[in-house]
Amino acid sequence: MAGPTIEDLRERARGAVVTPDDDGYDEARKVYNATADRRPAAVVRCANAGDVMAAVDYARETGLDLAVRGGGHSAPGFGTCDGGVVADLSGLRGVRVDPANLTARADPGATWGDFNAATSAFGLATTGGIVSTTGIAGLTLGGGFGYLCRHLGLTCDNLVSADVVTADGRFLTTDAERHPDLFWALRGGGGNFGAVTSFEYRLSPVGPVVAGPMLFELEHMGSILRFYREFIRDAPEQLFLFPGFQTAPPLPFIPENRHGDVLGIVVVCWSGPPEDADRVLRPLRDLAPRVAEAVGPMPYPAINSAFDALLPPGLREYWKGSFATELTDEAIAVHLEHGPQVPTLSSTTHIYPLNGAPQRVAPEATAYSYREAAFSTVILAVWDDPAGDEEKSAWVRDYYTALSPHSEPGGYVNFMGADDQDRVEANYRGNYARLAAVKRTYDPDNLFHLNQNIKPAA
Ligand code: FAD
């Protein structure tokens, strides 16, 4: 190995540099998905942007792989690696709200829980993920769907500026005016273009929401899915709702004799005037009897953390996803066949709606290109015993394969598995050539390659 030594890196970095010989190594190498059980040569617990520059320089100068970790939630475990350097940003979690300008600046290790806690104090929010433990960084860079996206747009559509450490170790601030090609690529292009050390978001007023899950008998899911595809088309944009399949957890609002049963689920979040919620949700409630329901008024951060306990860190995970412009009868038939076979309590399928504000942005306006997709489906298996790896992944794979003829060739990069690298061009379609050109400008040697990888143009 040429170049600087670990001691040089330690001298330069303010944060700890954790190697296999150090106490805490096993904790430092851990990411959310336990199948990513990797052994990096060094984990740099970055304390500031300077440490990120140090980690990037070290990886480039030694020729080691570089993994960048924000919230660590990547399903393929891109936030760690074997034998390389991890720039671990997860300790940087500050969020500063500027209520006068309706913006917030967030550190790259912040989670949506951190972000929402800070912004909700001002009655403000931006589109974030469904689960509060997910990192803002990876989610924003891939696009970003969540409860508020039908009226506020994707998370990346609310990105105002970003500070980035590029592959050559430079620190750049980028926005619509400064390095606009880089700013364009960051909004959907994933972690391909550099390590982002600060994100600035546009905020919007978001008051209490009326939100929560409704659970239905499986026999009603056909009519619910057919209803959903029509209803969501014209539903007010402050309504986000998604159907799926779910094993009933042992929660007090669910009758005890149904705990452990596989049921249909519809999660709703109404962020319009609370007094309108009953009227807006009435057609859904009238459709079929509910086995259980826990929909009610709550602060936005409460719905954002309502499902955290179902998806704790440290379990084994396998994910796949695809976009669809229509939820066809054939696709519904696939869901009805495979969805009820969810293999464990935390495994699920969700069909997210993306019509509304996300579709009003032109496909070439940001790297995220699938603007006409009205639905994004994610299928995820979650289990704890390594002996279940093959069987649990097979459920996801078979389901996804059956759905593919009724889906777009591309999908959401943040719902892809490690085995989806051959879909990267399809995910970006007409934007891929421009992304490859931007990649050549900012990362010609593909230092940032542990992601859904965009290769530098030749
Ligand atoms: P990490 O594993 O830290 O990073 C993910 C990718 O981004 C890696 O390639 C990494 O290198 C890169 N990256 C991370 N930080 C930086 C940085 N600062 N600069 C440059 N590159 C960086 N997605 C949604 O859109 N909506 C949801 O509701 C949603 N819910 C989810 C719920 C759970 C429980 C999980 C596990 C995932 C969910 N996702 C959702 C998917 C999520 O968007 C991705 O897993 C995302 O990559 C997580 O970001 P992270 O920072 O936590 O992950």
Coordinates of C-alpha atoms and ligand atoms in Angstrom, one line a residue:
M1 CA 0.0 0.0 0.0
A2 CA 1.4 3.3 -1.0
G3 CA 0.8 6.8 0.4
P4 CA 0.0 8.0 3.9
T5 CA -0.2 5.7 6.9
I6 CA -3.0 5.2 9.4
E7 CA -0.9 7.3 11.8
D8 CA -0.9 10.1 9.3
L9 CA -4.6 9.9 9.0
R10 CA -5.0 9.9 12.8
E11 CA -2.8 13.0 13.1
R12 CA -4.9 14.8 10.5
A13 CA -8.4 13.8 11.7
R14 CA -10.1 15.3 14.7
G15 CA -12.5 12.3 15.1
A16 CA -11.4 8.8 16.0
V17 CA -9.9 6.6 13.4
V18 CA -11.0 3.1 14.4
T19 CA -9.0 0.1 13.0
P20 CA -9.4 -3.7 13.6
D21 CA -6.9 -3.4 16.5
D22 CA -9.0 -0.8 18.3
D23 CA -11.6 -1.2 21.0
G24 CA -15.0 -0.3 19.5
Y25 CA -14.1 -1.7 16.0
D26 CA -17.1 -4.0 15.9
E27 CA -19.4 -1.2 16.8
A28 CA -17.8 1.2 14.3
R29 CA -18.1 -1.2 11.4
K30 CA -21.8 -2.0 11.9
V31 CA -24.5 -0.7 9.6
Y32 CA -28.2 -1.1 9.8
N33 CA -28.4 -4.3 7.6
A34 CA -26.7 -7.1 9.4
T35 CA -26.0 -9.0 6.1
A36 CA -23.4 -6.2 5.4
D37 CA -21.0 -7.8 7.9
R38 CA -17.9 -6.2 6.5
R39 CA -14.4 -5.4 7.9
P40 CA -13.0 -2.1 6.8
A41 CA -9.4 -1.2 7.3
A42 CA -10.3 2.0 9.0
V43 CA -13.5 3.8 10.1
V44 CA -13.1 7.6 10.3
R45 CA -15.6 8.9 12.8
C46 CA -15.7 12.3 11.2
A47 CA -16.1 15.3 13.5
N48 CA -16.2 18.0 10.8
A49 CA -15.8 18.6 7.1
G50 CA -12.1 18.6 7.5
D51 CA -12.2 15.0 8.6
V52 CA -14.2 14.1 5.5
M53 CA -11.5 15.7 3.4
A54 CA -8.9 13.7 5.3
A55 CA -10.8 10.4 4.8
V56 CA -11.3 11.1 1.1
D57 CA -7.7 12.1 0.5
Y58 CA -6.5 9.0 2.4
A59 CA -8.6 6.7 0.3
R60 CA -7.5 8.3 -2.9
E61 CA -3.9 8.4 -2.0
T62 CA -3.7 4.8 -0.7
G63 CA -6.0 3.4 -3.5
L64 CA -8.3 1.9 -0.9
D65 CA -12.0 1.6 -1.4
L66 CA -14.0 4.4 0.1
A67 CA -17.5 4.0 1.7
V68 CA -19.4 7.0 2.9
R69 CA -21.9 6.5 5.7
G70 CA -24.7 8.9 6.6
G71 CA -27.5 7.3 8.5
G72 CA -26.2 3.8 7.5
H73 CA -29.6 2.6 6.3
S74 CA -28.6 1.5 2.7
A75 CA -30.1 -1.9 2.1
P76 CA -27.1 -3.1 0.2
G77 CA -24.8 -1.8 3.1
F78 CA -23.0 0.8 1.0
G79 CA -22.0 2.5 4.2
T80 CA -19.3 0.0 4.9
C81 CA -16.8 -2.1 3.0
D82 CA -14.2 -4.8 3.3
G83 CA -10.6 -3.6 3.6
G84 CA -11.3 0.0 2.7
V85 CA -11.9 3.3 4.5
V86 CA -15.3 4.3 5.8
A87 CA -16.0 8.1 6.1
D88 CA -18.5 7.7 8.9
L89 CA -20.6 10.9 9.1
S90 CA -23.2 9.5 11.5
G91 CA -21.9 11.5 14.5
L92 CA -22.7 14.8 12.7
R93 CA -26.3 15.3 13.5
G94 CA -27.0 19.0 14.0
V95 CA -29.9 20.8 12.4
R96 CA -30.2 24.6 12.3
V97 CA -33.5 26.1 11.4
D98 CA -33.8 29.5 9.8
P99 CA -37.5 30.2 10.4
A100 CA -37.4 33.7 8.7
N101 CA -36.1 32.2 5.4
L102 CA -38.0 28.9 5.8
T103 CA -34.9 26.8 5.4
A104 CA -32.9 24.4 7.5
R105 CA -29.3 23.3 7.3
A106 CA -28.6 19.8 8.4
D107 CA -25.4 17.8 9.1
P108 CA -24.9 14.7 7.0
G109 CA -25.4 12.2 9.9
A110 CA -28.8 13.6 10.9
T111 CA -31.7 11.2 10.8
W112 CA -35.3 12.3 9.9
G113 CA -36.0 12.1 13.6
D114 CA -33.3 14.7 14.3
F115 CA -34.5 16.8 11.5
N116 CA -38.2 16.7 12.3
A117 CA -37.6 17.4 16.0
A118 CA -35.7 20.5 15.1
T119 CA -38.1 21.8 12.4
S120 CA -41.4 20.9 14.1
A121 CA -40.6 23.3 16.9
F122 CA -41.2 26.0 14.4
G123 CA -44.3 24.3 12.8
L124 CA -42.2 23.5 9.7
A125 CA -41.1 20.4 7.8
T126 CA -39.9 19.1 4.5
T127 CA -40.5 15.8 2.8
G128 CA -38.6 13.1 4.7
G129 CA -38.8 9.3 4.9
I130 CA -41.4 7.1 6.5
V131 CA -39.1 5.8 9.3
S132 CA -37.4 8.4 11.5
T133 CA -34.2 6.5 12.0
T134 CA -33.3 6.7 8.3
G135 CA -30.5 9.1 7.4
I136 CA -31.3 12.4 5.6
A137 CA -28.2 12.0 3.5
G138 CA -28.7 8.9 1.4
L139 CA -32.4 9.4 1.2
T140 CA -32.1 13.0 -0.1
L141 CA -29.3 12.1 -2.6
G142 CA -31.4 9.2 -4.1
G143 CA -34.6 11.3 -4.4
G144 CA -36.7 11.0 -1.2
F145 CA -40.3 9.8 -0.8
G146 CA -42.4 10.3 2.3
Y147 CA -45.7 11.4 3.8
L148 CA -45.4 15.0 2.5
C149 CA -44.1 14.4 -1.0
R150 CA -47.4 14.6 -2.9
H151 CA -47.7 18.2 -2.0
L152 CA -44.2 19.3 -1.1
G153 CA -42.3 17.3 -3.7
L154 CA -39.5 14.8 -3.3
T155 CA -36.9 15.5 -0.7
C156 CA -34.4 16.3 -3.4
D157 CA -36.8 18.9 -4.9
N158 CA -36.5 20.7 -1.5
L159 CA -32.7 20.8 -1.5
V160 CA -31.5 24.4 -1.7
S161 CA -27.8 23.9 -1.5
A162 CA -25.1 21.4 -0.4
D163 CA -21.5 21.4 0.7
V164 CA -19.6 18.6 -0.9
V165 CA -16.1 17.1 -0.6
T166 CA -15.2 15.9 -4.1
A167 CA -12.9 13.1 -5.0
D168 CA -9.9 15.4 -5.3
G169 CA -10.5 16.5 -1.7
R170 CA -11.9 19.9 -2.7
F171 CA -14.7 21.5 -0.6
L172 CA -17.4 23.0 -2.8
T173 CA -20.7 24.7 -2.0
T174 CA -23.2 23.9 -4.7
D175 CA -26.7 25.2 -5.5
A176 CA -28.6 26.4 -8.6
E177 CA -25.9 29.0 -9.4
R178 CA -22.7 27.4 -8.1
H179 CA -21.5 24.2 -9.8
P180 CA -25.1 23.8 -11.1
D181 CA -24.1 20.5 -12.9
L182 CA -23.1 19.0 -9.5
F183 CA -26.2 20.3 -7.8
W184 CA -28.3 18.8 -10.6
A185 CA -26.5 15.4 -10.2
L186 CA -26.9 15.4 -6.4
R187 CA -30.7 15.5 -6.6
G188 CA -31.3 11.9 -7.4
G189 CA -27.8 10.7 -8.5
G190 CA -27.0 9.1 -5.1
G191 CA -23.6 9.3 -3.4
N192 CA -21.7 9.2 -6.7
F193 CA -20.4 12.7 -6.8
G194 CA -18.8 13.4 -3.5
A195 CA -19.4 13.3 0.2
V196 CA -22.0 15.9 1.2
T197 CA -21.1 17.6 4.5
S198 CA -24.1 19.8 4.8
F199 CA -27.6 19.9 3.3
E200 CA -29.8 23.0 3.1
Y201 CA -33.5 22.4 2.7
R202 CA -36.6 24.5 1.9
L203 CA -39.2 24.2 4.7
S204 CA -43.0 24.5 4.6
P205 CA -45.6 25.0 7.3
V206 CA -46.9 21.6 8.4
G207 CA -49.3 21.5 11.3
P208 CA -50.6 18.4 13.2
V209 CA -51.5 15.6 10.8
V210 CA -54.2 13.0 10.9
A211 CA -52.4 9.7 10.3
G212 CA -51.9 6.1 11.1
P213 CA -52.5 2.6 9.9
M214 CA -55.7 0.8 9.0
L215 CA -55.7 -3.0 8.8
F216 CA -58.0 -5.1 6.6
E217 CA -58.7 -8.7 5.9
L218 CA -56.7 -10.1 3.0
E219 CA -59.9 -10.9 1.1
H220 CA -60.6 -7.1 0.7
M221 CA -57.1 -6.2 -0.6
G222 CA -58.2 -6.7 -4.3
S223 CA -60.9 -4.1 -4.0
I224 CA -58.7 -1.9 -1.9
L225 CA -55.9 -1.9 -4.4
R226 CA -58.3 -1.2 -7.3
F227 CA -59.9 1.6 -5.2
Y228 CA -56.4 3.0 -4.4
R229 CA -55.3 3.4 -8.0
E230 CA -58.4 5.4 -8.9
F231 CA -58.8 7.4 -5.6
I232 CA -55.2 8.6 -5.4
R233 CA -55.3 10.0 -8.9
D234 CA -57.6 12.9 -7.8
A235 CA -57.1 12.8 -4.1
P236 CA -55.9 16.1 -2.5
E237 CA -52.2 16.4 -2.5
Q238 CA -52.0 16.7 1.3
L239 CA -53.1 13.1 1.4
F240 CA -50.4 10.4 1.3
L241 CA -51.6 6.9 1.7
F242 CA -50.0 3.6 0.8
P243 CA -51.3 0.0 0.8
G244 CA -49.3 -3.0 1.6
F245 CA -49.1 -6.4 3.3
Q246 CA -48.1 -6.8 6.9
T247 CA -48.0 -9.3 9.7
A248 CA -50.1 -7.8 12.6
P249 CA -47.7 -6.8 15.3
P250 CA -48.7 -7.3 19.0
L251 CA -49.9 -3.8 19.5
P252 CA -52.8 -2.8 21.8
F253 CA -55.0 -1.4 19.0
I254 CA -55.1 -4.7 17.2
P255 CA -57.3 -7.5 18.6
E256 CA -55.1 -9.9 20.4
N257 CA -56.4 -12.9 18.5
R258 CA -55.2 -11.3 15.3
H259 CA -51.6 -10.8 16.4
G260 CA -49.3 -12.6 14.0
D261 CA -51.9 -12.8 11.2
V262 CA -51.0 -11.5 7.8
L263 CA -53.3 -8.6 6.9
G264 CA -53.7 -5.9 4.4
I265 CA -52.5 -2.5 5.5
V266 CA -53.2 1.1 4.4
V267 CA -51.2 3.8 6.1
V268 CA -52.6 7.3 5.7
C269 CA -51.2 10.7 6.5
W270 CA -53.5 13.8 6.0
S271 CA -51.6 17.0 6.3
G272 CA -54.4 19.3 5.3
P273 CA -56.8 20.9 7.7
P274 CA -57.5 18.4 10.4
E275 CA -61.3 19.0 10.3
D276 CA -61.3 17.7 6.7
A277 CA -59.7 14.4 7.5
D278 CA -62.9 12.5 8.1
R279 CA -64.4 13.6 4.8
V280 CA -61.2 12.8 2.9
L281 CA -60.8 9.4 4.4
R282 CA -64.5 8.4 4.3
P283 CA -64.4 6.6 0.9
L284 CA -61.6 4.4 2.2
R285 CA -63.3 3.7 5.5
D286 CA -66.6 2.9 3.6
L287 CA -64.9 0.4 1.3
A288 CA -64.4 -2.5 3.7
P289 CA -64.6 -3.2 7.4
R290 CA -61.3 -2.7 9.3
V291 CA -59.8 -5.3 11.5
A292 CA -58.1 -2.5 13.4
E293 CA -57.4 1.2 13.0
A294 CA -55.1 3.7 14.7
V295 CA -55.7 6.8 12.6
G296 CA -55.8 10.0 14.6
P297 CA -54.5 13.5 15.1
M298 CA -50.8 13.7 16.0
P299 CA -47.8 15.9 15.4
Y300 CA -46.0 15.1 12.1
P301 CA -42.9 13.7 13.9
A302 CA -45.2 11.1 15.6
I303 CA -46.3 9.5 12.4
N304 CA -42.7 9.7 11.1
S305 CA -41.6 7.5 14.0
A306 CA -44.7 5.3 14.3
F307 CA -43.1 2.3 12.5
D308 CA -39.5 2.6 13.8
A309 CA -40.0 -0.3 16.2
L310 CA -40.9 -2.6 13.4
L311 CA -37.7 -1.9 11.6
P312 CA -34.9 -1.9 14.2
P313 CA -31.2 -1.9 13.2
G314 CA -29.2 -5.1 13.3
L315 CA -31.6 -7.4 11.4
R316 CA -30.9 -9.0 8.0
E317 CA -32.5 -7.3 5.1
Y318 CA -33.0 -7.7 1.3
W319 CA -34.9 -5.1 -0.7
K320 CA -36.0 -4.6 -4.3
G321 CA -38.1 -1.9 -5.9
S322 CA -39.7 -0.8 -9.1
F323 CA -41.6 2.1 -10.6
A324 CA -45.0 1.9 -12.3
T325 CA -47.0 4.4 -14.2
E326 CA -50.2 2.4 -13.7
L327 CA -51.3 -0.1 -11.1
T328 CA -52.7 -2.6 -13.6
D329 CA -55.1 -5.5 -12.9
E330 CA -52.1 -7.8 -13.7
A331 CA -49.9 -6.1 -11.1
I332 CA -52.7 -6.3 -8.6
A333 CA -53.0 -10.0 -9.2
V334 CA -49.2 -10.4 -8.5
H335 CA -49.6 -8.4 -5.2
L336 CA -52.5 -10.6 -4.2
E337 CA -50.5 -13.7 -4.8
H338 CA -47.2 -12.8 -3.3
G339 CA -48.0 -10.1 -0.7
P340 CA -49.8 -12.4 1.7
Q341 CA -46.7 -14.6 1.9
V342 CA -44.7 -11.9 3.8
P343 CA -42.3 -14.1 5.6
T344 CA -41.7 -12.3 8.9
L345 CA -43.2 -9.6 11.2
S346 CA -41.0 -6.8 9.7
S347 CA -41.1 -7.9 6.1
T348 CA -43.5 -5.9 3.9
T349 CA -44.6 -4.6 0.6
H350 CA -45.5 -0.9 0.2
I351 CA -46.9 0.8 -2.9
Y352 CA -46.2 4.5 -2.5
P353 CA -48.0 7.1 -4.6
L354 CA -45.9 9.7 -6.4
N355 CA -48.5 11.7 -8.3
G356 CA -48.8 15.4 -7.5
A357 CA -45.8 17.7 -6.8
P358 CA -43.1 15.1 -7.8
Q359 CA -44.7 14.9 -11.3
R360 CA -44.7 18.6 -11.8
V361 CA -40.9 18.7 -12.1
A362 CA -39.5 18.0 -15.6
P363 CA -37.6 14.7 -15.9
E364 CA -34.4 16.5 -17.0
A365 CA -34.6 19.1 -14.2
T366 CA -32.9 16.9 -11.7
A367 CA -31.0 13.6 -11.9
Y368 CA -34.1 11.8 -10.6
S369 CA -35.8 11.1 -13.9
Y370 CA -38.8 8.9 -13.5
R371 CA -41.2 11.8 -13.0
E372 CA -44.1 10.2 -14.7
A373 CA -44.0 7.2 -12.4
A374 CA -47.2 7.4 -10.3
F375 CA -46.2 4.5 -8.0
S376 CA -43.0 3.2 -6.4
T377 CA -43.2 -0.3 -5.0
V378 CA -40.7 -1.6 -2.4
I379 CA -40.6 -5.3 -1.4
L380 CA -38.4 -6.0 1.7
A381 CA -37.7 -9.1 3.7
V382 CA -36.3 -8.6 7.2
W383 CA -35.2 -11.5 9.4
D384 CA -32.7 -12.4 12.1
D385 CA -31.2 -15.8 11.5
P386 CA -28.5 -16.2 8.8
A387 CA -30.0 -19.6 8.1
G388 CA -33.0 -17.8 6.6
D389 CA -31.0 -15.8 4.0
E390 CA -31.9 -17.9 1.0
E391 CA -35.6 -18.4 1.8
K392 CA -36.3 -14.8 2.8
S393 CA -34.5 -13.3 -0.1
A394 CA -36.3 -15.7 -2.5
W395 CA -39.7 -14.3 -1.4
V396 CA -38.5 -10.8 -2.4
R397 CA -36.9 -12.0 -5.7
D398 CA -39.9 -14.1 -6.8
Y399 CA -42.3 -11.3 -6.0
Y400 CA -40.2 -8.7 -7.8
T401 CA -39.7 -11.0 -10.8
A402 CA -43.4 -11.6 -11.1
L403 CA -44.1 -7.9 -10.9
S404 CA -41.4 -6.9 -13.4
P405 CA -43.6 -7.3 -16.6
H406 CA -46.0 -4.9 -15.1
S407 CA -43.4 -2.3 -13.9
E408 CA -41.0 0.1 -15.5
P409 CA -37.5 -1.2 -16.2
G410 CA -36.1 1.2 -13.7
G411 CA -36.8 1.8 -10.0
Y412 CA -35.9 4.0 -7.1
V413 CA -32.2 3.8 -6.5
N414 CA -32.8 3.8 -2.7
F415 CA -34.9 0.7 -2.9
M416 CA -32.5 -1.4 -4.9
G417 CA -30.4 -4.3 -3.8
A418 CA -26.7 -4.8 -4.3
D419 CA -27.5 -7.1 -7.2
D420 CA -29.2 -4.2 -9.1
Q421 CA -26.1 -2.6 -10.6
D422 CA -27.3 -3.7 -14.0
R423 CA -30.4 -1.5 -13.6
V424 CA -28.6 1.8 -12.9
E425 CA -28.9 3.1 -16.5
A426 CA -32.5 2.1 -16.6
N427 CA -33.1 4.0 -13.3
Y428 CA -31.8 7.2 -14.9
R429 CA -32.8 6.7 -18.5
G430 CA -32.4 9.9 -20.5
N431 CA -30.4 11.5 -17.7
Y432 CA -27.7 8.8 -17.5
A433 CA -25.4 10.2 -20.2
R434 CA -25.4 13.6 -18.4
L435 CA -24.8 11.9 -15.1
A436 CA -21.8 10.0 -16.5
A437 CA -20.4 13.3 -17.9
V438 CA -20.8 15.0 -14.5
K439 CA -19.2 12.0 -12.9
R440 CA -16.2 12.3 -15.2
T441 CA -15.9 16.0 -14.1
Y442 CA -16.0 15.4 -10.4
D443 CA -14.9 11.8 -9.9
P444 CA -13.1 10.6 -13.0
D445 CA -11.5 7.7 -11.2
N446 CA -14.8 6.5 -9.6
L447 CA -13.5 6.9 -6.0
F448 CA -17.2 7.1 -4.9
H449 CA -18.2 3.7 -6.3
L450 CA -19.9 2.0 -3.3
N451 CA -23.4 3.0 -4.4
Q452 CA -25.8 2.3 -7.3
N453 CA -22.8 3.2 -9.4
I454 CA -22.7 5.7 -12.3
K455 CA -19.6 5.1 -14.3
P456 CA -17.6 8.2 -15.4
A457 CA -18.1 8.8 -19.2
A458 CA -15.2 7.6 -21.3
Ligands
FAD1 P1 -26.3 5.2 4.2 O1 -26.2 3.7 4.2 O2 -25.4 5.9 5.1 O3 -26.0 5.7 2.7 C1 -26.7 5.3 1.6 C2 -26.0 5.7 0.3 O4 -25.8 7.1 0.3 C3 -24.6 5.1 0.2 O5 -24.3 4.9 -1.1 C4 -23.7 6.2 0.8 O6 -22.4 6.1 0.3 C5 -24.4 7.4 0.4 N1 -24.2 8.5 1.3 C6 -24.6 8.6 2.6 N2 -24.3 9.7 3.1 C7 -23.7 10.4 2.2 C8 -23.1 11.7 2.1 N3 -23.1 12.5 3.2 N4 -22.6 12.2 1.0 C9 -22.6 11.4 -0.1 N5 -23.1 10.1 -0.1 C10 -23.6 9.7 1.0 N6 -36.4 5.9 1.3 C11 -37.3 6.9 1.0 O7 -37.2 7.6 0.0 N7 -38.5 7.0 1.7 C12 -38.7 6.2 2.8 O8 -39.7 6.4 3.4 C13 -37.7 5.3 3.1 N8 -37.9 4.5 4.2 C14 -36.9 3.6 4.6 C15 -37.0 2.9 5.8 C16 -36.0 2.1 6.3 C17 -36.2 1.4 7.6 C18 -34.8 2.0 5.5 C19 -33.8 1.0 5.9 C20 -34.7 2.6 4.3 C21 -35.7 3.5 3.9 N9 -35.6 4.2 2.7 C22 -36.5 5.1 2.3 C23 -34.5 4.0 1.8 C24 -33.4 5.1 2.1 O9 -33.7 6.2 1.3 C25 -32.0 4.6 1.8 O10 -31.7 3.4 2.5 C26 -31.0 5.6 2.0 O11 -29.8 5.3 1.3 C27 -30.6 5.8 3.4 O12 -29.7 6.8 3.6 P2 -28.7 6.7 4.8 O13 -27.9 8.0 4.9 O14 -29.4 6.3 6.1 O15 -27.8 5.5 4.4

